[in-house]
């Protein structure tokens, strides 16, 4: 079976390669793992990106839910990392600008500085926001 390359693209510091039967992510722990859809490969890279950050980080959906949070965010606590009443405001900060990727910076009421990056992982669902804490304001 031939594994010829058709498309190569970068996404959140990773590389996605189209292969026969789907998409591979270079540097995936299982080097022969093939994702059926490019959106699945993008989700993998988004989660990996958040997981490698030592400060609180997570993925916020358009409806204000955290679909993923890294270990530092879990230790801090979901409601302290991104209080539910501020999540839609945080999301809308990156959703107002058009384009594939938008990055804005915001300060939470507790003084923490956030970087909010709006990206499209799966066109069926629209943008998600990758949120990470840059520094504390204390």
Tab-separated table of C-alpha atoms in Angstrom:
chain	number	residue	atom	x	y	z
A	1	UNK	CA	0.000	0.000	0.000
A	2	UNK	CA	1.392	3.371	-1.024
A	3	UNK	CA	1.316	6.258	1.438
A	4	UNK	CA	1.726	9.140	-1.006
A	5	UNK	CA	1.451	12.694	0.288
A	6	UNK	CA	-1.299	14.893	-1.137
A	7	UNK	CA	-1.534	17.845	1.249
A	8	UNK	CA	0.659	19.073	4.093
A	9	UNK	CA	-0.474	21.839	6.421
A	10	UNK	CA	0.645	23.310	9.702
A	11	UNK	CA	-1.748	23.761	12.589
A	12	UNK	CA	-0.927	25.001	16.115
A	13	UNK	CA	2.713	24.031	15.862
A	14	UNK	CA	1.995	20.594	14.394
A	15	UNK	CA	1.911	19.201	10.894
A	16	UNK	CA	-0.971	17.372	9.258
A	17	UNK	CA	-0.274	15.213	6.219
A	18	UNK	CA	-2.954	13.720	4.002
A	19	UNK	CA	-2.361	10.058	3.324
A	20	UNK	CA	-4.338	7.277	1.751
A	21	UNK	CA	-7.376	6.806	3.959
A	22	UNK	CA	-7.181	10.027	5.952
A	23	UNK	CA	-4.777	12.337	7.745
A	24	UNK	CA	-1.695	11.749	9.852
A	25	UNK	CA	-0.253	14.094	12.449
A	26	UNK	CA	3.537	14.108	12.444
A	27	UNK	CA	4.952	13.470	15.917
A	28	UNK	CA	1.783	11.653	17.009
A	29	UNK	CA	2.655	9.094	19.730
A	30	UNK	CA	1.412	6.316	17.425
A	31	UNK	CA	3.289	7.181	14.246
A	32	UNK	CA	0.960	5.154	11.990
A	33	UNK	CA	-2.292	6.537	13.435
A	34	UNK	CA	-4.574	7.870	10.680
A	35	UNK	CA	-7.459	10.224	11.447
A	36	UNK	CA	-10.511	9.822	9.218
A	37	UNK	CA	-11.159	13.573	9.047
A	38	UNK	CA	-8.869	16.591	9.083
A	39	UNK	CA	-11.045	18.064	11.866
A	40	UNK	CA	-10.102	15.116	14.098
A	41	UNK	CA	-6.408	15.761	13.434
A	42	UNK	CA	-6.927	19.447	14.275
A	43	UNK	CA	-8.698	18.563	17.562
A	44	UNK	CA	-5.767	16.326	18.470
A	45	UNK	CA	-3.300	19.172	17.816
A	46	UNK	CA	-5.411	21.717	19.722
A	47	UNK	CA	-5.565	19.457	22.768
A	48	UNK	CA	-1.843	18.690	22.502
A	49	UNK	CA	-1.046	22.400	22.248
A	50	UNK	CA	-3.036	23.197	25.413
A	51	UNK	CA	-1.587	20.207	27.232
A	52	UNK	CA	2.005	21.354	26.651
A	53	UNK	CA	1.472	24.746	28.314
A	54	UNK	CA	2.452	24.942	31.980
A	55	UNK	CA	-0.013	27.778	32.749
A	56	UNK	CA	-3.808	27.298	32.696
A	57	UNK	CA	-5.160	26.789	29.169
A	58	UNK	CA	-8.227	25.314	27.560
A	59	UNK	CA	-10.587	25.166	24.607
A	60	UNK	CA	-13.774	27.226	24.855
A	61	UNK	CA	-16.766	26.589	22.572
A	62	UNK	CA	-19.228	29.129	21.179
A	63	UNK	CA	-21.797	28.207	23.843
A	64	UNK	CA	-19.439	28.959	26.755
A	65	UNK	CA	-18.378	25.411	27.592
A	66	UNK	CA	-14.820	24.297	28.208
A	67	UNK	CA	-14.381	21.276	25.975
A	68	UNK	CA	-10.825	20.770	27.251
A	69	UNK	CA	-8.589	22.180	29.965
A	70	UNK	CA	-4.995	21.320	30.755
A	71	UNK	CA	-3.640	20.121	34.099
A	72	UNK	CA	-2.820	23.642	35.306
A	73	UNK	CA	-6.410	24.776	34.647
A	74	UNK	CA	-7.737	21.711	36.456
A	75	UNK	CA	-5.564	22.517	39.481
A	76	UNK	CA	-6.730	26.139	39.448
A	77	UNK	CA	-10.330	25.046	39.013
A	78	UNK	CA	-12.615	25.439	36.012
A	79	UNK	CA	-14.597	28.296	37.557
A	80	UNK	CA	-11.476	30.244	38.553
A	81	UNK	CA	-9.724	29.642	35.237
A	82	UNK	CA	-12.698	30.942	33.242
A	83	UNK	CA	-15.674	31.987	35.354
A	84	UNK	CA	-18.891	30.866	33.632
A	85	UNK	CA	-20.343	34.389	33.602
A	86	UNK	CA	-17.340	35.685	31.584
A	87	UNK	CA	-16.974	32.834	29.083
A	88	UNK	CA	-19.246	34.187	26.353
A	89	UNK	CA	-17.552	37.583	26.595
A	90	UNK	CA	-14.144	35.914	26.325
A	91	UNK	CA	-15.303	33.901	23.320
A	92	UNK	CA	-16.845	36.907	21.579
A	93	UNK	CA	-13.535	38.785	21.878
A	94	UNK	CA	-11.995	36.441	19.302
A	95	UNK	CA	-15.150	35.791	17.267
A	96	UNK	CA	-15.619	39.405	16.195
A	97	UNK	CA	-12.736	39.350	13.751
A	98	UNK	CA	-13.000	37.438	10.500
A	99	UNK	CA	-10.359	35.041	9.241
A	100	UNK	CA	-9.094	31.637	10.178
A	101	UNK	CA	-7.216	32.719	13.279
A	102	UNK	CA	-7.616	35.722	15.524
A	103	UNK	CA	-5.672	36.462	18.684
A	104	UNK	CA	-6.689	39.055	21.261
A	105	UNK	CA	-5.585	39.746	24.801
A	106	UNK	CA	-7.936	40.396	27.678
A	107	UNK	CA	-7.693	40.975	31.400
A	108	UNK	CA	-9.986	38.976	33.663
A	109	UNK	CA	-11.692	40.690	36.628
A	110	UNK	CA	-9.179	38.972	38.947
A	111	UNK	CA	-6.260	40.577	37.076
A	112	UNK	CA	-5.115	37.558	35.060
A	113	UNK	CA	-4.074	38.313	31.500
A	114	UNK	CA	-5.486	35.945	28.896
A	115	UNK	CA	-4.561	35.262	25.314
A	116	UNK	CA	-7.614	34.204	23.318
A	117	UNK	CA	-7.094	32.659	19.895
A	118	UNK	CA	-10.104	31.969	17.735
A	119	UNK	CA	-9.560	29.098	15.339
A	120	UNK	CA	-11.702	26.934	13.131
A	121	UNK	CA	-11.126	23.283	13.871
A	122	UNK	CA	-14.257	21.870	12.262
A	123	UNK	CA	-16.229	24.037	9.812
A	124	UNK	CA	-19.447	22.285	10.822
A	125	UNK	CA	-19.287	23.902	14.271
A	126	UNK	CA	-17.555	27.237	13.647
A	127	UNK	CA	-14.765	28.746	15.692
A	128	UNK	CA	-13.543	27.678	19.083
A	129	UNK	CA	-11.339	29.768	21.340
A	130	UNK	CA	-8.073	28.524	22.715
A	131	UNK	CA	-7.552	30.425	25.942
A	132	UNK	CA	-4.357	30.549	27.922
A	133	UNK	CA	-3.242	32.520	30.939
A	134	UNK	CA	-0.267	34.739	30.181
A	135	UNK	CA	0.413	36.203	33.620
A	136	UNK	CA	-1.230	37.037	36.901
A	137	UNK	CA	-2.108	40.571	37.761
A	138	UNK	CA	-1.458	40.097	41.449
